[in-house]
XYZ file of C-alpha atoms in Angstrom:
714
model
C 91.863 -93.831 86.629
C 89.907 -94.670 83.451
C 91.123 -93.530 80.025
C 88.417 -90.880 79.701
C 89.187 -89.221 82.995
C 90.194 -85.582 83.037
C 92.647 -86.433 85.838
C 96.093 -87.832 85.218
C 97.574 -87.609 88.692
C 101.015 -89.171 89.309
C 101.433 -92.061 91.712
C 102.701 -89.882 94.518
C 99.402 -87.980 94.480
C 97.130 -91.004 94.900
C 95.556 -89.359 97.935
C 94.127 -86.686 95.656
C 92.566 -89.274 93.344
C 89.924 -90.474 95.815
C 86.428 -90.493 94.266
C 84.987 -88.412 97.104
C 87.431 -85.637 96.144
C 87.127 -85.618 92.349
C 83.822 -87.341 91.406
C 81.972 -84.019 91.205
C 84.656 -82.622 88.948
C 84.610 -85.680 86.707
C 80.872 -85.347 86.211
C 81.188 -81.663 85.469
C 84.030 -82.168 82.988
C 81.910 -84.713 81.122
C 79.215 -82.070 80.708
C 81.825 -79.532 79.585
C 83.236 -81.935 76.993
C 79.767 -82.549 75.538
C 78.942 -78.848 75.398
C 82.326 -78.019 73.885
C 81.737 -80.484 71.052
C 78.254 -79.047 70.477
C 79.549 -75.471 70.586
C 82.342 -76.156 68.108
C 79.891 -77.807 65.719
C 77.391 -74.946 66.063
C 80.047 -72.264 65.617
C 81.493 -74.000 62.560
C 78.046 -74.202 60.991
C 77.211 -70.560 61.761
C 80.578 -69.423 60.436
C 80.021 -71.333 57.214
C 76.601 -69.708 56.765
C 77.930 -66.199 57.397
C 80.855 -66.670 55.014
C 78.531 -67.855 52.225
C 76.111 -64.968 52.721
C 76.356 -61.989 50.310
C 78.947 -59.520 51.514
C 76.722 -56.517 50.864
C 77.982 -52.956 51.017
C 78.686 -50.286 53.592
C 77.538 -51.070 57.116
C 76.170 -54.435 56.023
C 79.611 -55.525 54.819
C 81.243 -54.213 57.998
C 78.763 -56.080 60.207
C 79.364 -59.284 58.266
C 83.144 -58.994 58.592
C 82.883 -58.341 62.319
C 80.643 -61.369 62.800
C 83.109 -63.538 60.886
C 85.916 -62.236 63.099
C 83.922 -62.842 66.300
C 82.932 -66.396 65.370
C 86.431 -67.230 64.122
C 88.091 -65.941 67.305
C 85.800 -67.923 69.616
C 86.117 -71.066 67.497
C 89.900 -70.743 67.519
C 89.918 -70.443 71.317
C 87.662 -73.474 71.789
C 89.842 -75.518 69.441
C 93.015 -74.307 71.111
C 91.871 -75.576 74.492
C 89.695 -78.408 75.662
C 88.704 -79.171 79.195
C 91.615 -76.960 80.226
C 89.345 -74.014 79.543
C 88.438 -74.601 83.179
C 90.714 -72.841 85.659
C 89.171 -74.068 88.886
C 86.122 -74.006 91.062
C 84.858 -72.290 94.198
C 82.158 -73.036 96.748
C 80.287 -70.248 98.492
C 79.616 -70.377 102.229
C 75.890 -70.781 101.712
C 76.013 -73.136 98.710
C 76.450 -76.852 98.160
C 77.293 -76.829 94.455
C 80.647 -75.520 93.219
C 80.874 -72.705 90.685
C 83.424 -73.339 87.936
C 85.581 -70.573 86.454
C 87.020 -70.694 82.928
C 88.797 -68.738 80.259
C 85.447 -68.250 78.562
C 81.849 -68.557 79.617
C 80.159 -71.796 78.571
C 76.462 -72.712 78.771
C 74.902 -76.035 77.798
C 71.820 -76.436 75.624
C 69.551 -76.367 78.693
C 70.886 -73.007 79.837
C 73.009 -74.427 82.641
C 76.133 -72.356 83.227
C 79.082 -74.753 83.102
C 81.862 -72.154 83.100
C 81.870 -68.524 84.189
C 84.219 -66.240 82.272
C 87.161 -65.335 84.526
C 86.484 -61.654 83.862
C 82.858 -61.762 85.003
C 81.813 -60.398 88.419
C 80.780 -63.928 89.434
C 84.387 -65.101 89.096
C 85.955 -62.276 91.064
C 86.161 -64.176 94.402
C 88.058 -66.985 92.689
C 91.026 -64.620 92.307
C 90.397 -62.070 95.017
C 89.513 -64.147 98.086
C 92.046 -64.273 100.905
C 91.887 -65.662 104.414
C 91.546 -62.100 105.656
C 88.735 -61.416 103.172
C 87.217 -64.666 101.875
C 84.590 -62.749 99.849
C 81.915 -65.252 100.846
C 83.844 -68.361 99.828
C 84.077 -71.553 101.833
C 86.720 -73.118 99.587
C 88.576 -72.776 96.299
C 90.258 -75.335 94.037
C 92.806 -74.597 91.301
C 93.919 -77.074 88.646
C 97.270 -77.648 86.994
C 96.775 -78.805 83.400
C 99.405 -80.640 81.378
C 98.606 -81.549 77.784
C 94.893 -81.283 78.371
C 94.702 -83.287 81.615
C 94.908 -82.407 85.300
C 98.245 -83.417 86.770
C 97.721 -81.678 90.104
C 95.259 -79.497 91.953
C 95.220 -77.497 95.177
C 92.451 -76.737 97.633
C 92.227 -73.713 99.889
C 89.672 -73.636 102.689
C 88.369 -70.372 104.107
C 85.648 -71.842 106.321
C 86.808 -74.361 108.975
C 83.584 -76.325 108.418
C 84.524 -76.846 104.770
C 87.498 -79.122 105.475
C 85.401 -82.183 104.753
C 85.653 -83.086 101.073
C 88.714 -80.902 100.657
C 91.458 -83.225 101.794
C 93.726 -82.156 98.948
C 95.308 -79.430 101.041
C 98.976 -78.643 100.424
C 101.609 -76.625 102.159
C 101.961 -74.698 98.879
C 99.308 -72.857 96.948
C 98.937 -73.435 93.217
C 100.737 -70.192 92.575
C 103.770 -70.877 94.739
C 104.066 -74.358 93.265
C 103.997 -72.932 89.751
C 106.938 -70.659 90.507
C 109.264 -73.610 90.756
C 108.439 -74.875 87.255
C 110.993 -74.432 84.502
C 110.887 -71.413 82.214
C 110.158 -71.677 78.495
C 110.933 -69.360 75.565
C 107.407 -67.954 75.898
C 105.535 -66.879 78.999
C 103.603 -69.800 80.458
C 99.909 -69.617 81.151
C 99.422 -68.087 84.592
C 95.735 -67.177 84.523
C 94.788 -69.832 87.051
C 97.267 -68.516 89.591
C 96.502 -64.791 89.601
C 96.837 -63.517 93.154
C 94.466 -61.227 95.047
C 96.739 -58.162 94.938
C 97.208 -58.625 91.206
C 93.526 -59.283 90.530
C 92.474 -56.071 92.267
C 94.605 -54.094 89.817
C 93.454 -56.130 86.819
C 89.819 -55.251 87.585
C 90.356 -51.533 88.268
C 88.462 -49.066 86.061
C 89.838 -47.605 82.854
C 89.215 -43.893 83.382
C 92.363 -41.810 83.622
C 95.818 -43.297 84.093
C 96.501 -46.233 86.415
C 100.137 -46.740 87.377
C 101.136 -50.275 88.385
C 104.348 -49.762 90.329
C 106.351 -52.790 91.398
C 109.842 -54.219 91.573
C 111.203 -57.298 89.802
C 109.123 -60.457 90.015
C 105.954 -58.804 91.319
C 103.937 -59.820 88.268
C 103.635 -56.412 86.598
C 103.655 -57.894 83.110
C 101.137 -60.563 84.106
C 98.878 -57.825 85.453
C 99.301 -55.695 82.332
C 98.361 -58.518 79.965
C 95.408 -59.794 81.956
C 94.164 -56.278 82.598
C 94.147 -55.740 78.834
C 91.898 -58.774 78.351
C 89.708 -57.819 81.294
C 89.107 -54.249 80.115
C 88.146 -55.373 76.617
C 85.592 -57.733 78.184
C 84.169 -55.401 80.810
C 84.316 -51.914 79.297
C 82.301 -51.384 76.092
C 83.995 -48.002 75.608
C 87.203 -49.845 74.721
C 85.856 -52.244 72.119
C 87.686 -52.521 68.809
C 85.175 -50.419 66.863
C 85.833 -47.534 69.245
C 89.597 -47.734 68.996
C 90.491 -50.833 70.986
C 93.627 -51.278 73.046
C 97.285 -50.795 72.134
C 99.887 -52.736 74.154
C 103.393 -51.214 74.081
C 106.373 -53.289 75.202
C 110.039 -52.304 75.651
C 111.595 -54.386 72.868
C 110.910 -57.209 70.406
C 112.265 -60.102 72.555
C 109.739 -59.060 75.193
C 106.869 -59.079 72.682
C 107.970 -62.513 71.457
C 108.026 -63.779 75.047
C 104.485 -62.624 75.895
C 103.045 -63.186 72.424
C 100.875 -66.175 73.354
C 99.242 -64.705 76.447
C 96.519 -62.497 74.987
C 95.419 -65.046 72.346
C 95.184 -67.648 75.125
C 92.796 -65.271 76.894
C 90.608 -65.031 73.803
C 91.839 -61.574 72.745
C 93.414 -61.601 69.298
C 92.622 -58.055 68.201
C 94.987 -56.201 70.539
C 97.715 -54.301 68.716
C 101.135 -54.936 70.234
C 104.294 -53.026 69.383
C 107.371 -51.231 70.631
C 107.830 -47.485 70.289
C 110.132 -48.137 67.333
C 107.321 -49.946 65.516
C 105.199 -46.805 65.415
C 107.342 -45.399 62.582
C 108.960 -46.895 59.475
C 112.246 -45.215 60.450
C 112.217 -46.952 63.844
C 113.719 -50.256 62.706
C 117.005 -48.716 61.550
C 117.236 -45.875 64.075
C 120.319 -45.942 66.302
C 120.751 -44.467 69.777
C 121.961 -40.883 69.767
C 125.750 -40.796 70.121
C 125.917 -37.578 72.134
C 124.351 -37.666 75.622
C 123.753 -33.904 75.482
C 121.967 -34.120 72.115
C 119.910 -37.032 73.451
C 118.938 -34.956 76.489
C 117.923 -31.953 74.383
C 115.718 -34.047 72.109
C 114.247 -36.178 74.896
C 113.124 -33.205 76.999
C 111.958 -30.976 74.137
C 108.342 -29.914 73.720
C 108.069 -31.863 70.492
C 104.537 -30.741 69.620
C 105.416 -27.065 70.005
C 108.491 -27.456 67.794
C 106.594 -29.255 65.033
C 103.637 -26.854 65.160
C 106.015 -23.933 64.750
C 107.764 -25.716 61.874
C 104.449 -26.164 60.062
C 103.249 -22.602 60.742
C 106.408 -21.309 59.075
C 105.035 -22.473 55.707
C 101.505 -21.034 56.078
C 101.547 -17.634 54.353
C 98.151 -16.022 53.578
C 98.240 -14.054 50.280
C 98.835 -10.359 50.793
C 97.092 -9.440 47.543
C 93.643 -10.234 46.281
C 93.070 -12.433 43.227
C 90.661 -12.165 40.310
C 89.157 -15.541 39.406
C 87.194 -16.403 36.288
C 84.708 -19.264 36.021
C 82.638 -20.503 33.054
C 79.691 -18.594 34.544
C 81.332 -15.307 35.553
C 84.457 -13.245 34.905
C 86.687 -11.451 37.389
C 85.253 -12.673 40.652
C 87.391 -11.112 43.363
C 88.999 -13.071 46.219
C 90.135 -10.433 48.703
C 92.791 -10.725 51.381
C 89.954 -11.146 53.877
C 88.491 -13.958 51.795
C 91.809 -15.762 51.835
C 92.148 -15.234 55.584
C 88.634 -16.617 56.123
C 89.370 -19.655 53.941
C 92.632 -20.462 55.718
C 90.928 -19.847 59.059
C 88.191 -22.378 58.239
C 90.509 -25.296 58.992
C 89.354 -26.924 62.223
C 91.967 -27.633 64.927
C 93.369 -31.129 64.604
C 92.884 -31.356 60.835
C 96.065 -32.827 59.292
C 97.841 -30.066 57.412
C 98.076 -31.914 54.092
C 94.381 -32.757 54.151
C 93.362 -29.210 55.052
C 93.983 -27.876 51.551
C 90.714 -29.479 50.442
C 88.915 -27.787 53.341
C 90.317 -24.445 52.223
C 89.311 -25.074 48.619
C 85.766 -25.926 49.719
C 85.591 -22.621 51.605
C 86.831 -20.766 48.507
C 84.114 -22.500 46.487
C 81.506 -21.255 48.968
C 82.862 -17.711 48.855
C 82.942 -17.597 45.048
C 79.498 -19.181 44.755
C 78.140 -16.304 46.831
C 79.787 -13.863 44.433
C 78.022 -15.322 41.389
C 74.846 -13.809 39.998
C 71.962 -15.222 42.075
C 70.289 -16.397 38.858
C 73.323 -18.517 37.982
C 72.593 -22.139 38.828
C 75.794 -24.045 39.447
C 76.354 -26.791 42.011
C 79.282 -26.751 44.421
C 80.893 -29.929 42.943
C 80.747 -28.492 39.426
C 82.187 -25.157 40.573
C 84.902 -26.954 42.534
C 86.034 -28.865 39.475
C 86.148 -25.680 37.475
C 88.287 -23.954 40.095
C 90.705 -26.882 40.248
C 91.429 -26.238 36.576
C 92.293 -22.605 37.338
C 96.086 -22.707 37.400
C 96.575 -19.269 38.957
C 94.167 -19.999 41.806
C 95.698 -23.414 42.572
C 99.223 -21.968 42.434
C 98.246 -19.261 44.932
C 96.592 -21.857 47.168
C 99.661 -24.116 47.059
C 101.897 -21.216 48.033
C 99.647 -20.181 50.896
C 99.160 -23.730 52.200
C 101.738 -26.067 50.634
C 101.759 -29.832 50.972
C 104.636 -30.812 53.292
C 106.661 -33.979 53.745
C 107.163 -34.932 57.432
C 110.585 -36.471 56.829
C 111.878 -33.369 55.060
C 110.327 -31.102 57.694
C 112.250 -32.795 60.531
C 115.434 -33.109 58.471
C 115.390 -29.331 57.971
C 115.422 -28.832 61.747
C 118.754 -30.664 62.000
C 120.326 -28.995 58.934
C 119.070 -25.383 58.842
C 120.097 -23.532 62.036
C 117.888 -20.491 61.379
C 114.856 -22.727 60.925
C 115.492 -24.560 64.206
C 116.060 -21.240 66.011
C 112.666 -20.014 64.792
C 110.887 -23.221 65.829
C 112.660 -23.615 69.200
C 113.612 -20.100 70.321
C 114.479 -21.289 73.837
C 117.591 -23.097 72.575
C 120.952 -21.393 72.911
C 123.258 -20.932 69.931
C 125.517 -23.694 71.249
C 122.564 -26.074 71.631
C 121.395 -25.320 68.096
C 124.920 -26.008 66.843
C 124.971 -29.363 68.684
C 121.691 -30.409 67.081
C 122.900 -29.849 63.525
C 124.400 -32.757 61.590
C 125.731 -33.443 58.096
C 123.361 -36.274 57.252
C 120.065 -34.810 58.405
C 118.183 -38.075 57.722
C 120.552 -40.377 59.642
C 117.738 -41.057 62.089
C 118.302 -41.812 65.737
C 115.936 -43.190 68.364
C 115.633 -39.692 69.794
C 114.416 -38.381 66.411
C 111.403 -40.689 66.358
C 109.087 -38.486 68.475
C 109.731 -35.573 66.093
C 109.064 -37.700 63.006
C 105.943 -39.095 64.618
C 104.602 -35.676 65.611
C 105.280 -34.413 62.091
C 103.389 -37.320 60.544
C 100.469 -36.878 62.908
C 100.383 -33.117 62.330
C 100.795 -33.210 58.557
C 99.043 -36.388 57.563
C 99.971 -38.295 54.449
C 101.702 -35.969 51.956
C 100.223 -37.996 49.087
C 96.632 -37.657 50.330
C 95.793 -34.686 48.131
C 97.342 -36.323 45.065
C 95.390 -39.532 45.617
C 92.195 -37.553 46.118
C 92.724 -35.662 42.892
C 93.295 -38.946 41.036
C 90.054 -40.296 42.474
C 88.196 -37.149 41.466
C 89.691 -37.366 37.973
C 88.354 -40.922 37.709
C 84.957 -39.705 38.884
C 85.054 -36.903 36.306
C 85.807 -39.391 33.549
C 82.835 -41.493 34.623
C 80.715 -38.352 34.824
C 81.542 -37.350 31.274
C 80.965 -40.854 29.941
C 77.515 -41.119 31.528
C 76.600 -37.620 30.428
C 77.451 -38.472 26.831
C 75.377 -41.658 26.958
C 72.440 -39.812 28.519
C 72.516 -37.080 25.880
C 72.687 -39.648 23.097
C 69.654 -41.487 24.490
C 67.581 -38.328 24.879
C 68.538 -36.945 21.468
C 67.666 -40.274 19.847
C 64.074 -40.059 21.085
C 62.092 -37.863 18.670
C 59.236 -37.121 21.053
C 61.249 -36.770 24.248
C 59.106 -34.928 26.760
C 60.249 -32.475 29.424
C 60.831 -35.309 31.905
C 63.380 -36.880 29.599
C 65.017 -33.600 28.702
C 65.800 -32.726 32.306
C 68.209 -35.650 32.272
C 70.538 -33.218 30.521
C 70.603 -30.945 33.556
C 73.979 -30.751 35.301
C 72.527 -31.152 38.819
C 70.708 -34.346 37.902
C 73.745 -35.582 36.064
C 75.686 -35.073 39.302
C 73.063 -37.004 41.252
C 73.186 -39.931 38.820
C 76.900 -40.400 39.281
C 77.909 -43.101 41.744
C 79.535 -41.909 44.934
C 83.081 -42.965 44.192
C 84.960 -43.199 47.487
C 87.910 -40.910 47.778
C 91.167 -42.750 47.470
C 93.074 -43.118 50.670
C 96.340 -44.716 51.613
C 96.439 -47.785 53.728
C 95.597 -46.601 57.213
C 98.428 -47.436 59.559
C 96.863 -49.617 62.215
C 99.248 -48.216 64.819
C 98.283 -44.587 64.227
C 95.190 -44.844 66.407
C 93.359 -43.247 67.963
C 93.114 -45.952 70.613
C 90.609 -46.078 73.444
C 93.224 -47.351 75.930
C 96.994 -47.848 75.888
C 98.959 -50.231 78.105
C 102.666 -49.401 78.505
C 105.078 -51.849 80.122
C 108.516 -50.784 81.405
C 107.145 -47.245 81.272
C 109.865 -45.881 83.554
C 112.176 -45.708 80.516
C 110.005 -43.368 78.434
C 111.248 -39.814 77.946
C 108.941 -36.820 77.865
C 109.269 -36.747 74.075
C 108.413 -40.450 73.736
C 105.324 -39.977 75.901
C 104.047 -37.527 73.292
C 103.994 -40.361 70.747
C 101.472 -42.194 72.921
C 99.449 -39.149 73.953
C 98.884 -38.333 70.275
C 97.270 -41.761 69.890
C 95.064 -41.594 72.971
C 92.792 -38.528 73.152
C 90.863 -39.988 76.118
C 94.063 -40.197 78.224
C 93.082 -43.714 79.357
C 96.305 -45.566 80.224
C 97.654 -48.505 82.178
C 101.249 -47.585 83.013
C 103.450 -50.392 84.293
C 106.940 -49.834 85.621
C 109.511 -49.640 88.371
C 111.342 -46.403 89.123
C 114.311 -48.439 90.382
C 114.727 -49.992 86.926
C 115.011 -46.678 85.056
C 118.456 -46.688 83.433
C 118.670 -42.909 83.239
C 117.302 -42.265 86.699
C 113.814 -41.503 87.949
C 114.057 -39.126 90.882
C 110.484 -37.802 90.672
C 107.302 -39.481 91.784
C 105.059 -41.057 89.168
C 102.526 -38.260 89.743
C 105.130 -35.578 89.071
C 106.436 -37.243 85.932
C 103.012 -37.868 84.443
C 101.647 -34.445 85.344
C 104.557 -32.882 83.472
C 103.719 -34.724 80.267
C 99.997 -33.975 80.491
C 98.334 -36.751 82.531
C 96.582 -35.259 85.546
C 94.136 -38.053 86.468
C 96.549 -40.581 87.950
C 96.088 -43.415 90.437
C 98.963 -45.471 91.836
C 98.734 -49.175 92.693
C 101.786 -50.901 94.162
C 102.928 -54.514 94.029
C 105.428 -55.362 96.761
C 105.639 -59.180 96.762
C 108.337 -60.771 94.620
C 106.882 -64.053 93.413
C 109.651 -64.819 90.907
C 113.118 -64.083 92.256
C 114.471 -66.406 94.997
C 115.562 -64.954 98.324
C 119.134 -66.027 97.605
C 119.291 -63.810 94.507
C 117.486 -60.817 96.016
C 119.842 -60.829 99.010
C 122.668 -59.891 96.627
C 120.644 -57.772 94.188
C 119.135 -55.426 96.773
C 122.436 -53.833 97.926
C 123.361 -53.216 94.274
C 120.353 -50.988 93.625
C 120.184 -49.412 97.080
C 123.734 -48.097 96.651
C 122.500 -45.957 93.750
C 118.818 -45.492 94.719
C 118.330 -45.695 98.495
C 114.533 -45.318 98.191
C 114.158 -48.070 95.559
C 110.952 -50.110 95.833
C 112.676 -53.470 96.397
C 110.017 -56.192 96.737
C 110.029 -58.961 99.321
C 110.728 -62.450 97.981
C 108.440 -65.190 99.275
C 110.304 -68.230 98.021
C 113.696 -69.837 98.198
C 115.324 -71.955 95.510
C 117.844 -73.492 97.917
C 120.590 -72.631 95.431
C 123.260 -70.123 96.435
C 124.541 -67.412 94.099
C 127.759 -68.699 92.524
C 130.777 -66.483 91.882
C 133.501 -67.563 89.493
C 135.872 -66.716 86.674
C 134.702 -65.708 83.193
C 136.613 -68.619 81.757
C 134.278 -70.992 83.589
C 131.321 -70.045 81.386
C 131.424 -73.061 78.985
C 131.721 -75.567 81.835
C 128.900 -73.939 83.823
C 126.526 -74.037 80.863
C 127.404 -77.613 79.901
C 126.875 -78.776 83.482
C 123.541 -76.977 83.689
C 122.312 -78.385 80.367
C 123.329 -81.900 81.429
C 121.432 -81.640 84.723
C 118.417 -79.715 83.434
C 116.641 -81.133 80.436
C 114.007 -78.404 80.452
C 114.029 -74.678 81.070
C 116.022 -71.768 79.704
C 119.225 -69.944 80.572
C 120.628 -66.568 79.595
C 124.145 -65.160 79.405
C 124.103 -61.420 80.037
C 127.068 -59.180 79.345
C 129.217 -61.279 76.994
C 128.651 -60.090 73.418
C 131.058 -62.762 72.144
C 128.903 -65.620 73.422
C 126.939 -67.355 70.682
C 123.394 -68.426 71.634
C 122.721 -72.147 71.741
C 119.626 -74.294 72.277
C 117.888 -73.157 75.485
C 120.626 -70.602 76.182
C 120.246 -67.009 75.024
C 122.698 -64.114 74.947
C 121.307 -60.666 75.750
C 122.281 -57.245 76.966
C 120.774 -56.044 80.261
C 118.436 -53.786 78.287
C 117.066 -56.572 76.091
C 116.734 -58.906 79.072
C 114.332 -56.506 80.782
C 110.894 -58.022 81.232
C 112.129 -61.593 80.649
C 112.908 -64.444 83.039
C 115.150 -67.523 82.952
C 115.886 -70.515 85.168
C 119.611 -69.741 85.086
C 121.194 -66.332 84.580
C 124.951 -65.950 84.096
C 126.334 -62.421 84.426
C 129.706 -61.963 82.771
C 131.875 -59.148 84.127
C 128.960 -57.020 85.433
C 131.377 -54.243 86.447
C 131.644 -53.422 82.753
C 127.949 -52.468 82.703
C 129.052 -49.012 83.794
C 129.031 -46.756 86.810
C 126.430 -44.547 88.425
C 122.690 -45.119 88.182
C 122.795 -46.653 84.712
C 125.346 -49.310 85.650
C 123.603 -50.136 88.935
C 120.225 -50.498 87.221
C 121.686 -52.743 84.510
C 123.243 -55.035 87.130
C 120.050 -55.083 89.208
C 117.861 -55.866 86.216
C 120.195 -58.609 84.980
C 120.464 -60.293 88.390
C 116.698 -60.356 88.959
C 115.943 -62.218 85.711
C 116.817 -65.496 87.493
C 113.978 -67.678 88.774
C 116.243 -70.398 90.203
C 119.965 -69.692 90.105
C 122.306 -66.796 89.488
C 125.977 -67.085 88.507
C 128.288 -64.053 88.485
C 131.561 -64.361 86.565
C 134.321 -61.770 86.664
């Protein structure tokens, strides 16, 4: 092979290096390389021009920033890859020329399509074709790239007449072959090996909730990540300007593991987080110590509790109020006026921001009570009312600004308050929920804190707005003084100049100073679509955290009922209907591509003993390595022997908190191992994981993390 070849096939694959098999590819890769170089140069030049252009204001500035982001993201993807942008090729039954599929679409200067984006309809047969449904394909070729060059490729033939020119047929598909490769600390690129059952789910529509149900090793996480990228490409309703997509994982090690996948698919704007990340208190929150308290909080109607807690503080004045303004004395605000003002707040308005809405309504009511000949603008009247101490005191009593942290803390420290907000609780349950340190936050408190924040808004919003208005007032006064000085200095000022003194025109001359606002939390939403992995673990209360961020109820829900530590006896439809999702479709994955038969043979009885109807997938591969049983004292020798024999890959010790991690060997609990995979998994004293459903699930999850070998030490 020459030095410029895209192929770097090892000696034992010489049969695949024949010119009649790869010459067409070589020619095509040459064209791709040329176009890539041109595209990178063009993008760099366009990006430089856009960055040097004036930023502008308003929509112009926003459009410029978005164009910079778009060009930067595409340039970063092109620089990250090279020829390995190409995933493979396919030949239709009625065509002579292959169609090439890539991570991105790529067109040369003459308009020739060199690569079709993997998410485009054209590329669908590349992933979806099977021998039972070839989708019009005669053949398909997938490449394995290593450091930018092809080190192997596999052909699949769907039409018997297409065998000629496709002699690179193997007894393993590209996907099965990839399963035997060693694991790394981060999820490897698997785009080129997406299977038909997975691809069908990836390309499903985004309306309503789609549940991807599957056991260990079925590729649920792969589907979730690629579906995220696909939906952002195919559904304009989900683009970033309309909310974008939030991806929620079970824990931080999981997010670290999958962190490279979405950027490698060209999607860098997806927000990823755990439920803990949604709140500042999440990082330090500990699991609830009492199972009964955890149950009460996890099954509570969080929104109803918080709404009742907020309503407790809304107290319309029972007496009217006389208000004086610079233009009129003793204007009367009746009880009905107050009720109308408080009732003007639209549903969904954050409580702490609603005070301004109420004040605006009071301004309207008092303006109507002025003499019709009195000319005063609403902004001027509003500023005058804000200086009325009695009015503002009455308003603050009727609709006080509330702190979400203090609101929730009061629930756990004032029994009468909790009884009023959750009247269905018994006296004993209320007693259980009280604690000495009301702000010693637990994981189960997070949905309440989140609902309070969403319902109240930022408690400092009103204060920041008043500071901004004070700054505007200072500017207003300064400009008014300058204007008056100019007019008064002109001896023959005509009527046109004199009207500059008018308050309405003065108001119009003032710049529109934007109201101050706190930094918007990028995880507050609303999002157009939310993807949730390991969703079987979410409680009803935790689901409310996500529903508050997704008004459209568009979800991808990924999970396995058999891996729910606290049990999952309902169907997915029943669970989701209870928390408010009624448009639900279920898609199942039943093929275990990851876990060897040897491991599943011992893992299946573990979970079936606790959950007889568990969706245990069928393994399609064997590692040839038996499950080893031994003594806990053998752990150091087992790891040293494995490291000596395996110079790549990763291992994990699960269940021994005393074990210190070492290079390529991690130490995790069963919970933190969920969603991850390792070449070697060593379970230490799995009987200590517990009894009942929780213990069985922990053992099942831990055992099925192994992609090659499992060792169980007792």
